[in-house]
Each structure stands twice: as C-alpha cells, then as structure tokens.
Amino acid sequence: MSARTKARKRALDILFSADVRGDTVPQALAAAAERAVSEPERQASWLYAREIVDGVIDNSDEIDDEIETHSREWKLDRMPAVDRALLRIATWEILFNDEVPTGVAITEAVDLAKELSTEESSGFIHGVLARIERSS
C-alpha cells in the first residue's frame, strides 16, 4: 500500500471519527496529531493525511456543495458517514490538489468504499465523483 493510500485512510479515520463522535474536524485533527507524534514510522502518511484534512476544512462549503449538487438529490446527512468522508477526500483531491490525477482520486475512493462501506457505496461514490470531474 502506497504512502498516499495510507494517508487517505488516515484522513478518512479523522473525518469519520469527527462525524460519528460529533466532534469538529479540527478537534479530531488535533487528537490525531497528538497520536502521530508517537508514531514516527507513520510520518510519511501523516503529512499527506494532514494536508487532506486541512484542505477539507479550508474548503468544506465548496466541497459539500459540489457533493450535494452531483449526488442526484442525496443530501449529505442521508449518506453513510464513511461515504461522506470518502467523497470529501476525493472531491478535495479533484478540485484542489493538482498533484493527484483525478482518476487516481476516484479509484482510491471507490476502492476504500468497497473495503469499508456498503455494497452500493462504491458505485454511488464513483458516479458522484465522475460527475464532479466532468463539471470541473
């Protein structure tokens, strides 16, 4: 597993935990940062995970608007928490990170959905992200 794939999983953990616990994303990020200090072997994945989460925080309104616009009448609060987090990560990569090819962002999100979410989630996430890609 590449460092960026691991970083996406760490970012997913942070966004998901904030959502499920009712914490703010900055609170969850701060807690993860404290844990990261004691995990030097995971430093490479931590740096990109933090970049993702910071990007989601900084652009949350635009990211959520894009997701809701392209999710064909599915409101964010109706989506599973894992799907919301994956969509936010991939949407940030598509719209705000020129270093990641759009196809990679979509594939990574779909693969994580297959591993961590419902049977229907990977297809749903792929469709939403493909529509975001076409509109950007």
mmCIF file of N, CA and C in Angstrom:
data_model
loop_
_atom_site.group_PDB
_atom_site.id
_atom_site.type_symbol
_atom_site.label_atom_id
_atom_site.label_comp_id
_atom_site.label_asym_id
_atom_site.label_seq_id
_atom_site.Cartn_x
_atom_site.Cartn_y
_atom_site.Cartn_z
ATOM 1 N N MET A 1 0.852 -1.182 0.000
ATOM 2 C CA MET A 1 0.000 0.000 0.000
ATOM 3 C C MET A 1 0.892 1.238 0.000
ATOM 4 N N SER A 2 0.612 2.159 -0.900
ATOM 5 C CA SER A 2 1.435 3.368 -1.015
ATOM 6 C C SER A 2 1.225 4.295 0.184
ATOM 7 N N ALA A 3 2.172 5.198 0.368
ATOM 8 C CA ALA A 3 2.065 6.175 1.467
ATOM 9 C C ALA A 3 0.823 7.044 1.291
ATOM 10 N N ARG A 4 0.496 7.394 0.056
ATOM 11 C CA ARG A 4 -0.692 8.231 -0.167
ATOM 12 C C ARG A 4 -1.978 7.458 0.126
ATOM 13 N N THR A 5 -2.010 6.176 -0.193
ATOM 14 C CA THR A 5 -3.184 5.361 0.137
ATOM 15 C C THR A 5 -3.349 5.289 1.653
ATOM 16 N N LYS A 6 -2.247 5.072 2.351
ATOM 17 C CA LYS A 6 -2.294 5.058 3.819
ATOM 18 C C LYS A 6 -2.747 6.412 4.358
ATOM 19 N N ALA A 7 -2.282 7.476 3.741
ATOM 20 C CA ALA A 7 -2.656 8.824 4.171
ATOM 21 C C ALA A 7 -4.151 9.050 3.975
ATOM 22 N N ARG A 8 -4.687 8.585 2.863
ATOM 23 C CA ARG A 8 -6.133 8.728 2.632
ATOM 24 C C ARG A 8 -6.916 7.975 3.701
ATOM 25 N N LYS A 9 -6.427 6.794 4.072
ATOM 26 C CA LYS A 9 -7.098 6.035 5.131
ATOM 27 C C LYS A 9 -7.036 6.781 6.462
ATOM 28 N N ARG A 10 -5.908 7.395 6.752
ATOM 29 C CA ARG A 10 -5.784 8.171 7.991
ATOM 30 C C ARG A 10 -6.712 9.384 7.960
ATOM 31 N N ALA A 11 -6.764 10.060 6.820
ATOM 32 C CA ALA A 11 -7.678 11.195 6.686
ATOM 33 C C ALA A 11 -9.119 10.729 6.850
ATOM 34 N N LEU A 12 -9.439 9.587 6.261
ATOM 35 C CA LEU A 12 -10.775 9.005 6.411
ATOM 36 C C LEU A 12 -11.079 8.754 7.879
ATOM 37 N N ASP A 13 -10.130 8.183 8.612
ATOM 38 C CA ASP A 13 -10.323 7.926 10.047
ATOM 39 C C ASP A 13 -10.632 9.216 10.800
ATOM 40 N N ILE A 14 -9.908 10.276 10.479
ATOM 41 C CA ILE A 14 -10.101 11.550 11.169
ATOM 42 C C ILE A 14 -11.479 12.131 10.852
ATOM 43 N N LEU A 15 -11.830 12.188 9.576
ATOM 44 C CA LEU A 15 -13.135 12.752 9.188
ATOM 45 C C LEU A 15 -14.281 11.900 9.715
ATOM 46 N N PHE A 16 -14.138 10.593 9.624
ATOM 47 C CA PHE A 16 -15.177 9.682 10.106
ATOM 48 C C PHE A 16 -15.355 9.809 11.617
ATOM 49 N N SER A 17 -14.255 9.820 12.350
ATOM 50 C CA SER A 17 -14.370 9.892 13.814
ATOM 51 C C SER A 17 -15.014 11.204 14.249
ATOM 52 N N ALA A 18 -14.675 12.292 13.580
ATOM 53 C CA ALA A 18 -15.304 13.573 13.918
ATOM 54 C C ALA A 18 -16.801 13.497 13.679
ATOM 55 N N ASP A 19 -17.189 12.929 12.562
ATOM 56 C CA ASP A 19 -18.596 12.815 12.191
ATOM 57 C C ASP A 19 -19.363 11.961 13.197
ATOM 58 N N VAL A 20 -18.831 10.798 13.513
ATOM 59 C CA VAL A 20 -19.525 9.851 14.383
ATOM 60 C C VAL A 20 -19.567 10.330 15.834
ATOM 61 N N ARG A 21 -18.485 10.932 16.286
ATOM 62 C CA ARG A 21 -18.423 11.391 17.680
ATOM 63 C C ARG A 21 -19.061 12.752 17.897
ATOM 64 N N GLY A 22 -19.350 13.446 16.814
ATOM 65 C CA GLY A 22 -19.918 14.777 16.947
ATOM 66 C C GLY A 22 -18.877 15.830 17.285
ATOM 67 N N ASP A 23 -17.609 15.502 17.075
ATOM 68 C CA ASP A 23 -16.532 16.480 17.283
ATOM 69 C C ASP A 23 -16.404 17.350 16.033
ATOM 70 N N THR A 24 -15.723 18.449 16.174
ATOM 71 C CA THR A 24 -15.388 19.217 14.972
ATOM 72 C C THR A 24 -14.203 18.524 14.306
ATOM 73 N N VAL A 25 -14.051 18.756 13.021
ATOM 74 C CA VAL A 25 -12.908 18.171 12.312
ATOM 75 C C VAL A 25 -11.594 18.705 12.883
ATOM 76 N N PRO A 26 -11.487 20.011 13.194
ATOM 77 C CA PRO A 26 -10.229 20.470 13.809
ATOM 78 C C PRO A 26 -9.921 19.758 15.139
ATOM 79 N N GLN A 27 -10.945 19.439 15.939
ATOM 80 C CA GLN A 27 -10.703 18.699 17.186
ATOM 81 C C GLN A 27 -10.159 17.303 16.887
ATOM 82 N N ALA A 28 -10.778 16.621 15.936
ATOM 83 C CA ALA A 28 -10.327 15.276 15.571
ATOM 84 C C ALA A 28 -8.917 15.316 14.991
ATOM 85 N N LEU A 29 -8.622 16.353 14.202
ATOM 86 C CA LEU A 29 -7.286 16.500 13.629
ATOM 87 C C LEU A 29 -6.249 16.732 14.730
ATOM 88 N N ALA A 30 -6.583 17.548 15.707
ATOM 89 C CA ALA A 30 -5.655 17.807 16.817
ATOM 90 C C ALA A 30 -5.369 16.527 17.601
ATOM 91 N N ALA A 31 -6.399 15.728 17.841
ATOM 92 C CA ALA A 31 -6.205 14.457 18.547
ATOM 93 C C ALA A 31 -5.321 13.516 17.728
ATOM 94 N N ALA A 32 -5.542 13.472 16.430
ATOM 95 C CA ALA A 32 -4.720 12.625 15.563
ATOM 96 C C ALA A 32 -3.275 13.121 15.531
ATOM 97 N N ALA A 33 -3.092 14.423 15.558
ATOM 98 C CA ALA A 33 -1.738 14.994 15.559
ATOM 99 C C ALA A 33 -0.988 14.599 16.824
ATOM 100 N N GLU A 34 -1.676 14.581 17.948
ATOM 101 C CA GLU A 34 -1.051 14.142 19.203
ATOM 102 C C GLU A 34 -0.599 12.696 19.105
ATOM 103 N N ARG A 35 -1.446 11.834 18.536
ATOM 104 C CA ARG A 35 -1.085 10.428 18.362
ATOM 105 C C ARG A 35 0.075 10.266 17.377
ATOM 106 N N ALA A 36 0.100 11.091 16.351
ATOM 107 C CA ALA A 36 1.136 10.976 15.309
ATOM 108 C C ALA A 36 2.538 11.237 15.855
ATOM 109 N N VAL A 37 2.630 12.055 16.870
ATOM 110 C CA VAL A 37 3.938 12.354 17.464
ATOM 111 C C VAL A 37 4.598 11.073 17.967
ATOM 112 N N SER A 38 3.804 10.147 18.467
ATOM 113 C CA SER A 38 4.351 8.903 18.999
ATOM 114 C C SER A 38 4.455 7.799 17.945
ATOM 115 N N GLU A 39 4.243 8.133 16.685
ATOM 116 C CA GLU A 39 4.280 7.142 15.612
ATOM 117 C C GLU A 39 5.225 7.580 14.495
ATOM 118 N N PRO A 40 6.507 7.700 14.760
ATOM 119 C CA PRO A 40 7.428 8.194 13.732
ATOM 120 C C PRO A 40 7.477 7.316 12.482
ATOM 121 N N GLU A 41 7.177 6.035 12.622
ATOM 122 C CA GLU A 41 7.196 5.137 11.469
ATOM 123 C C GLU A 41 6.076 5.440 10.472
ATOM 124 N N ARG A 42 5.087 6.193 10.909
ATOM 125 C CA ARG A 42 3.960 6.543 10.036
ATOM 126 C C ARG A 42 4.017 8.001 9.592
ATOM 127 N N GLN A 43 5.165 8.637 9.748
ATOM 128 C CA GLN A 43 5.294 10.061 9.444
ATOM 129 C C GLN A 43 4.966 10.393 7.993
ATOM 130 N N ALA A 44 5.388 9.550 7.063
ATOM 131 C CA ALA A 44 5.146 9.838 5.641
ATOM 132 C C ALA A 44 3.658 9.924 5.344
ATOM 133 N N SER A 45 2.885 9.010 5.880
ATOM 134 C CA SER A 45 1.439 9.044 5.618
ATOM 135 C C SER A 45 0.760 10.157 6.405
ATOM 136 N N TRP A 46 1.312 10.519 7.547
ATOM 137 C CA TRP A 46 0.688 11.566 8.356
ATOM 138 C C TRP A 46 0.702 12.919 7.647
ATOM 139 N N LEU A 47 1.801 13.244 6.991
ATOM 140 C CA LEU A 47 1.910 14.566 6.365
ATOM 141 C C LEU A 47 0.831 14.771 5.305
ATOM 142 N N TYR A 48 0.615 13.770 4.454
ATOM 143 C CA TYR A 48 -0.411 13.933 3.426
ATOM 144 C C TYR A 48 -1.815 13.835 4.029
ATOM 145 N N ALA A 49 -1.997 13.004 5.042
ATOM 146 C CA ALA A 49 -3.303 12.927 5.710
ATOM 147 C C ALA A 49 -3.678 14.295 6.275
ATOM 148 N N ARG A 50 -2.726 14.940 6.896
ATOM 149 C CA ARG A 50 -2.981 16.273 7.455
ATOM 150 C C ARG A 50 -3.297 17.270 6.342
ATOM 151 N N GLU A 51 -2.572 17.197 5.222
ATOM 152 C CA GLU A 51 -2.841 18.084 4.095
ATOM 153 C C GLU A 51 -4.275 17.893 3.585
ATOM 154 N N ILE A 52 -4.693 16.641 3.489
ATOM 155 C CA ILE A 52 -6.065 16.355 3.042
ATOM 156 C C ILE A 52 -7.075 16.970 4.010
ATOM 157 N N VAL A 53 -6.924 16.677 5.284
ATOM 158 C CA VAL A 53 -7.900 17.149 6.271
ATOM 159 C C VAL A 53 -7.902 18.671 6.350
ATOM 160 N N ASP A 54 -6.734 19.269 6.333
ATOM 161 C CA ASP A 54 -6.677 20.743 6.308
ATOM 162 C C ASP A 54 -7.400 21.283 5.072
ATOM 163 N N GLY A 55 -7.192 20.639 3.936
ATOM 164 C CA GLY A 55 -7.860 21.065 2.705
ATOM 165 C C GLY A 55 -9.365 20.924 2.779
ATOM 166 N N VAL A 56 -9.824 19.841 3.385
ATOM 167 C CA VAL A 56 -11.267 19.649 3.557
ATOM 168 C C VAL A 56 -11.829 20.714 4.494
ATOM 169 N N ILE A 57 -11.110 21.012 5.558
ATOM 170 C CA ILE A 57 -11.556 22.056 6.488
ATOM 171 C C ILE A 57 -11.628 23.409 5.770
ATOM 172 N N ASP A 58 -10.561 23.759 5.064
ATOM 173 C CA ASP A 58 -10.475 25.072 4.417
ATOM 174 C C ASP A 58 -11.494 25.268 3.299
ATOM 175 N N ASN A 59 -11.927 24.177 2.688
ATOM 176 C CA ASN A 59 -12.821 24.262 1.528
ATOM 177 C C ASN A 59 -14.131 23.516 1.748
ATOM 178 N N SER A 60 -14.523 23.358 2.997
ATOM 179 C CA SER A 60 -15.662 22.488 3.316
ATOM 180 C C SER A 60 -16.969 22.914 2.648
ATOM 181 N N ASP A 61 -17.247 24.196 2.601
ATOM 182 C CA ASP A 61 -18.512 24.633 1.991
ATOM 183 C C ASP A 61 -18.556 24.295 0.508
ATOM 184 N N GLU A 62 -17.484 24.596 -0.205
ATOM 185 C CA GLU A 62 -17.451 24.305 -1.644
ATOM 186 C C GLU A 62 -17.478 22.798 -1.906
ATOM 187 N N ILE A 63 -16.736 22.040 -1.107
ATOM 188 C CA ILE A 63 -16.708 20.584 -1.269
ATOM 189 C C ILE A 63 -18.096 20.007 -1.056
ATOM 190 N N ASP A 64 -18.742 20.389 0.037
ATOM 191 C CA ASP A 64 -20.079 19.860 0.324
ATOM 192 C C ASP A 64 -21.103 20.298 -0.726
ATOM 193 N N ASP A 65 -20.988 21.520 -1.212
ATOM 194 C CA ASP A 65 -21.887 21.981 -2.289
ATOM 195 C C ASP A 65 -21.713 21.129 -3.544
ATOM 196 N N GLU A 66 -20.473 20.848 -3.908
ATOM 197 C CA GLU A 66 -20.204 20.017 -5.091
ATOM 198 C C GLU A 66 -20.788 18.620 -4.911
ATOM 199 N N ILE A 67 -20.584 18.042 -3.736
ATOM 200 C CA ILE A 67 -21.103 16.691 -3.487
ATOM 201 C C ILE A 67 -22.623 16.683 -3.580
ATOM 202 N N GLU A 68 -23.274 17.613 -2.906
ATOM 203 C CA GLU A 68 -24.738 17.639 -2.939
ATOM 204 C C GLU A 68 -25.269 17.948 -4.333
ATOM 205 N N THR A 69 -24.611 18.813 -5.064
ATOM 206 C CA THR A 69 -25.035 19.141 -6.423
ATOM 207 C C THR A 69 -24.983 17.914 -7.329
ATOM 208 N N HIS A 70 -23.965 17.091 -7.158
ATOM 209 C CA HIS A 70 -23.746 15.969 -8.069
ATOM 210 C C HIS A 70 -24.202 14.615 -7.522
ATOM 211 N N SER A 71 -24.842 14.597 -6.371
ATOM 212 C CA SER A 71 -25.268 13.318 -5.787
ATOM 213 C C SER A 71 -26.712 12.961 -6.125
ATOM 214 N N ARG A 72 -27.280 13.709 -7.039
ATOM 215 C CA ARG A 72 -28.632 13.423 -7.534
ATOM 216 C C ARG A 72 -29.647 13.286 -6.395
ATOM 217 N N GLU A 73 -29.823 14.405 -5.725
ATOM 218 C CA GLU A 73 -30.834 14.561 -4.688
ATOM 219 C C GLU A 73 -30.561 13.795 -3.397
ATOM 220 N N TRP A 74 -29.358 13.286 -3.213
ATOM 221 C CA TRP A 74 -28.981 12.692 -1.937
ATOM 222 C C TRP A 74 -28.341 13.778 -1.091
ATOM 223 N N LYS A 75 -28.940 14.091 0.022
ATOM 224 C CA LYS A 75 -28.367 15.065 0.951
ATOM 225 C C LYS A 75 -27.221 14.406 1.719
ATOM 226 N N LEU A 76 -26.250 15.195 2.098
ATOM 227 C CA LEU A 76 -25.096 14.667 2.825
ATOM 228 C C LEU A 76 -25.504 13.919 4.088
ATOM 229 N N ASP A 77 -26.487 14.435 4.806
ATOM 230 C CA ASP A 77 -26.870 13.793 6.064
ATOM 231 C C ASP A 77 -27.553 12.446 5.872
ATOM 232 N N ARG A 78 -27.952 12.104 4.662
ATOM 233 C CA ARG A 78 -28.545 10.797 4.378
ATOM 234 C C ARG A 78 -27.504 9.752 4.012
ATOM 235 N N MET A 79 -26.301 10.199 3.697
ATOM 236 C CA MET A 79 -25.239 9.287 3.278
ATOM 237 C C MET A 79 -24.582 8.641 4.495
ATOM 238 N N PRO A 80 -24.096 7.405 4.334
ATOM 239 C CA PRO A 80 -23.294 6.821 5.416
ATOM 240 C C PRO A 80 -22.078 7.696 5.706
ATOM 241 N N ALA A 81 -21.664 7.748 6.954
ATOM 242 C CA ALA A 81 -20.548 8.604 7.359
ATOM 243 C C ALA A 81 -19.269 8.272 6.590
ATOM 244 N N VAL A 82 -19.032 7.006 6.309
ATOM 245 C CA VAL A 82 -17.842 6.625 5.548
ATOM 246 C C VAL A 82 -17.910 7.225 4.141
ATOM 247 N N ASP A 83 -19.071 7.146 3.517
ATOM 248 C CA ASP A 83 -19.228 7.679 2.162
ATOM 249 C C ASP A 83 -19.016 9.195 2.132
ATOM 250 N N ARG A 84 -19.573 9.887 3.129
ATOM 251 C CA ARG A 84 -19.374 11.344 3.210
ATOM 252 C C ARG A 84 -17.893 11.677 3.282
ATOM 253 N N ALA A 85 -17.183 10.968 4.138
ATOM 254 C CA ALA A 85 -15.754 11.240 4.311
ATOM 255 C C ALA A 85 -14.979 10.932 3.031
ATOM 256 N N LEU A 86 -15.274 9.811 2.398
ATOM 257 C CA LEU A 86 -14.586 9.463 1.155
ATOM 258 C C LEU A 86 -14.869 10.479 0.057
ATOM 259 N N LEU A 87 -16.114 10.903 -0.053
ATOM 260 C CA LEU A 87 -16.458 11.904 -1.056
ATOM 261 C C LEU A 87 -15.751 13.227 -0.792
ATOM 262 N N ARG A 88 -15.645 13.612 0.456
ATOM 263 C CA ARG A 88 -14.963 14.863 0.783
ATOM 264 C C ARG A 88 -13.473 14.788 0.446
ATOM 265 N N ILE A 89 -12.851 13.665 0.765
ATOM 266 C CA ILE A 89 -11.421 13.493 0.465
ATOM 267 C C ILE A 89 -11.195 13.558 -1.044
ATOM 268 N N ALA A 90 -11.934 12.757 -1.782
ATOM 269 C CA ALA A 90 -11.722 12.701 -3.234
ATOM 270 C C ALA A 90 -12.102 14.010 -3.917
ATOM 271 N N THR A 91 -13.157 14.660 -3.441
ATOM 272 C CA THR A 91 -13.545 15.945 -4.028
ATOM 273 C C THR A 91 -12.462 16.981 -3.793
ATOM 274 N N TRP A 92 -11.874 16.992 -2.603
ATOM 275 C CA TRP A 92 -10.762 17.909 -2.355
ATOM 276 C C TRP A 92 -9.612 17.621 -3.315
ATOM 277 N N GLU A 93 -9.282 16.330 -3.495
ATOM 278 C CA GLU A 93 -8.181 15.995 -4.400
ATOM 279 C C GLU A 93 -8.497 16.416 -5.836
ATOM 280 N N ILE A 94 -9.721 16.201 -6.276
ATOM 281 C CA ILE A 94 -10.102 16.555 -7.649
ATOM 282 C C ILE A 94 -10.057 18.066 -7.866
ATOM 283 N N LEU A 95 -10.615 18.810 -6.929
ATOM 284 C CA LEU A 95 -10.767 20.255 -7.127
ATOM 285 C C LEU A 95 -9.560 21.086 -6.684
ATOM 286 N N PHE A 96 -8.830 20.605 -5.697
ATOM 287 C CA PHE A 96 -7.827 21.470 -5.067
ATOM 288 C C PHE A 96 -6.402 20.925 -5.044
ATOM 289 N N ASN A 97 -6.182 19.695 -5.475
ATOM 290 C CA ASN A 97 -4.831 19.142 -5.436
ATOM 291 C C ASN A 97 -4.411 18.717 -6.840
ATOM 292 N N ASP A 98 -3.667 19.573 -7.494
ATOM 293 C CA ASP A 98 -3.219 19.315 -8.864
ATOM 294 C C ASP A 98 -2.190 18.194 -8.950
ATOM 295 N N GLU A 99 -1.620 17.792 -7.825
ATOM 296 C CA GLU A 99 -0.611 16.726 -7.828
ATOM 297 C C GLU A 99 -1.221 15.338 -7.992
ATOM 298 N N VAL A 100 -2.510 15.203 -7.735
ATOM 299 C CA VAL A 100 -3.172 13.897 -7.814
ATOM 300 C C VAL A 100 -4.044 13.859 -9.059
ATOM 301 N N PRO A 101 -3.781 12.917 -9.967
ATOM 302 C CA PRO A 101 -4.653 12.778 -11.129
ATOM 303 C C PRO A 101 -6.077 12.432 -10.692
ATOM 304 N N THR A 102 -7.043 13.001 -11.360
ATOM 305 C CA THR A 102 -8.443 12.777 -10.991
ATOM 306 C C THR A 102 -8.785 11.299 -10.963
ATOM 307 N N GLY A 103 -8.304 10.548 -11.941
ATOM 308 C CA GLY A 103 -8.582 9.115 -11.980
ATOM 309 C C GLY A 103 -8.078 8.387 -10.750
ATOM 310 N N VAL A 104 -6.933 8.808 -10.239
ATOM 311 C CA VAL A 104 -6.386 8.200 -9.024
ATOM 312 C C VAL A 104 -7.278 8.525 -7.831
ATOM 313 N N ALA A 105 -7.702 9.766 -7.708
ATOM 314 C CA ALA A 105 -8.575 10.166 -6.595
ATOM 315 C C ALA A 105 -9.865 9.345 -6.607
ATOM 316 N N ILE A 106 -10.443 9.174 -7.781
ATOM 317 C CA ILE A 106 -11.698 8.419 -7.894
ATOM 318 C C ILE A 106 -11.462 6.940 -7.573
ATOM 319 N N THR A 107 -10.435 6.352 -8.155
ATOM 320 C CA THR A 107 -10.145 4.936 -7.921
ATOM 321 C C THR A 107 -9.877 4.656 -6.453
ATOM 322 N N GLU A 108 -9.091 5.503 -5.817
ATOM 323 C CA GLU A 108 -8.791 5.308 -4.394
ATOM 324 C C GLU A 108 -10.065 5.375 -3.544
ATOM 325 N N ALA A 109 -10.933 6.340 -3.830
ATOM 326 C CA ALA A 109 -12.184 6.461 -3.071
ATOM 327 C C ALA A 109 -13.076 5.245 -3.288
ATOM 328 N N VAL A 110 -13.185 4.796 -4.521
ATOM 329 C CA VAL A 110 -14.018 3.625 -4.836
ATOM 330 C C VAL A 110 -13.458 2.379 -4.155
ATOM 331 N N ASP A 111 -12.143 2.192 -4.215
ATOM 332 C CA ASP A 111 -11.534 1.028 -3.572
ATOM 333 C C ASP A 111 -11.755 1.026 -2.062
ATOM 334 N N LEU A 112 -11.615 2.182 -1.427
ATOM 335 C CA LEU A 112 -11.864 2.256 0.014
ATOM 336 C C LEU A 112 -13.337 2.020 0.331
ATOM 337 N N ALA A 113 -14.218 2.483 -0.530
ATOM 338 C CA ALA A 113 -15.652 2.235 -0.321
ATOM 339 C C ALA A 113 -15.953 0.739 -0.402
ATOM 340 N N LYS A 114 -15.338 0.054 -1.359
ATOM 341 C CA LYS A 114 -15.536 -1.398 -1.477
ATOM 342 C C LYS A 114 -15.076 -2.114 -0.220
ATOM 343 N N GLU A 115 -14.003 -1.632 0.358
ATOM 344 C CA GLU A 115 -13.420 -2.253 1.543
ATOM 345 C C GLU A 115 -14.174 -1.901 2.829
ATOM 346 N N LEU A 116 -14.677 -0.665 2.925
ATOM 347 C CA LEU A 116 -15.145 -0.167 4.218
ATOM 348 C C LEU A 116 -16.620 0.207 4.305
ATOM 349 N N SER A 117 -17.333 0.223 3.181
ATOM 350 C CA SER A 117 -18.705 0.712 3.237
ATOM 351 C C SER A 117 -19.680 -0.331 2.694
ATOM 352 N N THR A 118 -20.847 0.111 2.309
ATOM 353 C CA THR A 118 -21.904 -0.797 1.862
ATOM 354 C C THR A 118 -21.642 -1.295 0.439
ATOM 355 N N GLU A 119 -22.393 -2.294 0.026
ATOM 356 C CA GLU A 119 -22.252 -2.844 -1.325
ATOM 357 C C GLU A 119 -22.511 -1.804 -2.402
ATOM 358 N N GLU A 120 -23.469 -0.932 -2.165
ATOM 359 C CA GLU A 120 -23.853 0.072 -3.156
ATOM 360 C C GLU A 120 -22.952 1.305 -3.148
ATOM 361 N N SER A 121 -22.174 1.466 -2.100
ATOM 362 C CA SER A 121 -21.411 2.701 -1.923
ATOM 363 C C SER A 121 -20.386 2.952 -3.013
ATOM 364 N N SER A 122 -19.690 1.917 -3.453
ATOM 365 C CA SER A 122 -18.634 2.147 -4.442
ATOM 366 C C SER A 122 -19.209 2.696 -5.749
ATOM 367 N N GLY A 123 -20.334 2.169 -6.188
ATOM 368 C CA GLY A 123 -20.969 2.675 -7.406
ATOM 369 C C GLY A 123 -21.494 4.088 -7.233
ATOM 370 N N PHE A 124 -22.092 4.352 -6.079
ATOM 371 C CA PHE A 124 -22.604 5.689 -5.792
ATOM 372 C C PHE A 124 -21.463 6.705 -5.782
ATOM 373 N N ILE A 125 -20.388 6.378 -5.074
ATOM 374 C CA ILE A 125 -19.247 7.281 -4.970
ATOM 375 C C ILE A 125 -18.626 7.506 -6.342
ATOM 376 N N HIS A 126 -18.490 6.446 -7.107
ATOM 377 C CA HIS A 126 -17.929 6.592 -8.459
ATOM 378 C C HIS A 126 -18.778 7.543 -9.301
ATOM 379 N N GLY A 127 -20.096 7.383 -9.244
ATOM 380 C CA GLY A 127 -20.980 8.245 -10.028
ATOM 381 C C GLY A 127 -20.888 9.705 -9.632
ATOM 382 N N VAL A 128 -20.908 9.972 -8.341
ATOM 383 C CA VAL A 128 -20.818 11.358 -7.855
ATOM 384 C C VAL A 128 -19.496 11.976 -8.276
ATOM 385 N N LEU A 129 -18.398 11.265 -8.064
ATOM 386 C CA LEU A 129 -17.079 11.809 -8.384
ATOM 387 C C LEU A 129 -16.896 11.989 -9.892
ATOM 388 N N ALA A 130 -17.442 11.087 -10.684
ATOM 389 C CA ALA A 130 -17.345 11.241 -12.143
ATOM 390 C C ALA A 130 -18.103 12.494 -12.603
ATOM 391 N N ARG A 131 -19.239 12.776 -11.984
ATOM 392 C CA ARG A 131 -19.983 13.995 -12.335
ATOM 393 C C ARG A 131 -19.225 15.240 -11.882
ATOM 394 N N ILE A 132 -18.589 15.176 -10.721
ATOM 395 C CA ILE A 132 -17.782 16.312 -10.263
ATOM 396 C C ILE A 132 -16.617 16.529 -11.226
ATOM 397 N N GLU A 133 -15.989 15.447 -11.646
ATOM 398 C CA GLU A 133 -14.869 15.559 -12.583
ATOM 399 C C GLU A 133 -15.328 16.229 -13.894
ATOM 400 N N ARG A 134 -16.448 15.807 -14.426
ATOM 401 C CA ARG A 134 -16.925 16.358 -15.690
ATOM 402 C C ARG A 134 -17.277 17.840 -15.565
ATOM 403 N N SER A 135 -17.714 18.258 -14.382
ATOM 404 C CA SER A 135 -18.136 19.657 -14.226
ATOM 405 C C SER A 135 -16.978 20.590 -13.868
ATOM 406 N N SER A 136 -15.838 20.020 -13.485
ATOM 407 C CA SER A 136 -14.725 20.885 -13.049
ATOM 408 C C SER A 136 -13.820 21.292 -14.186
#
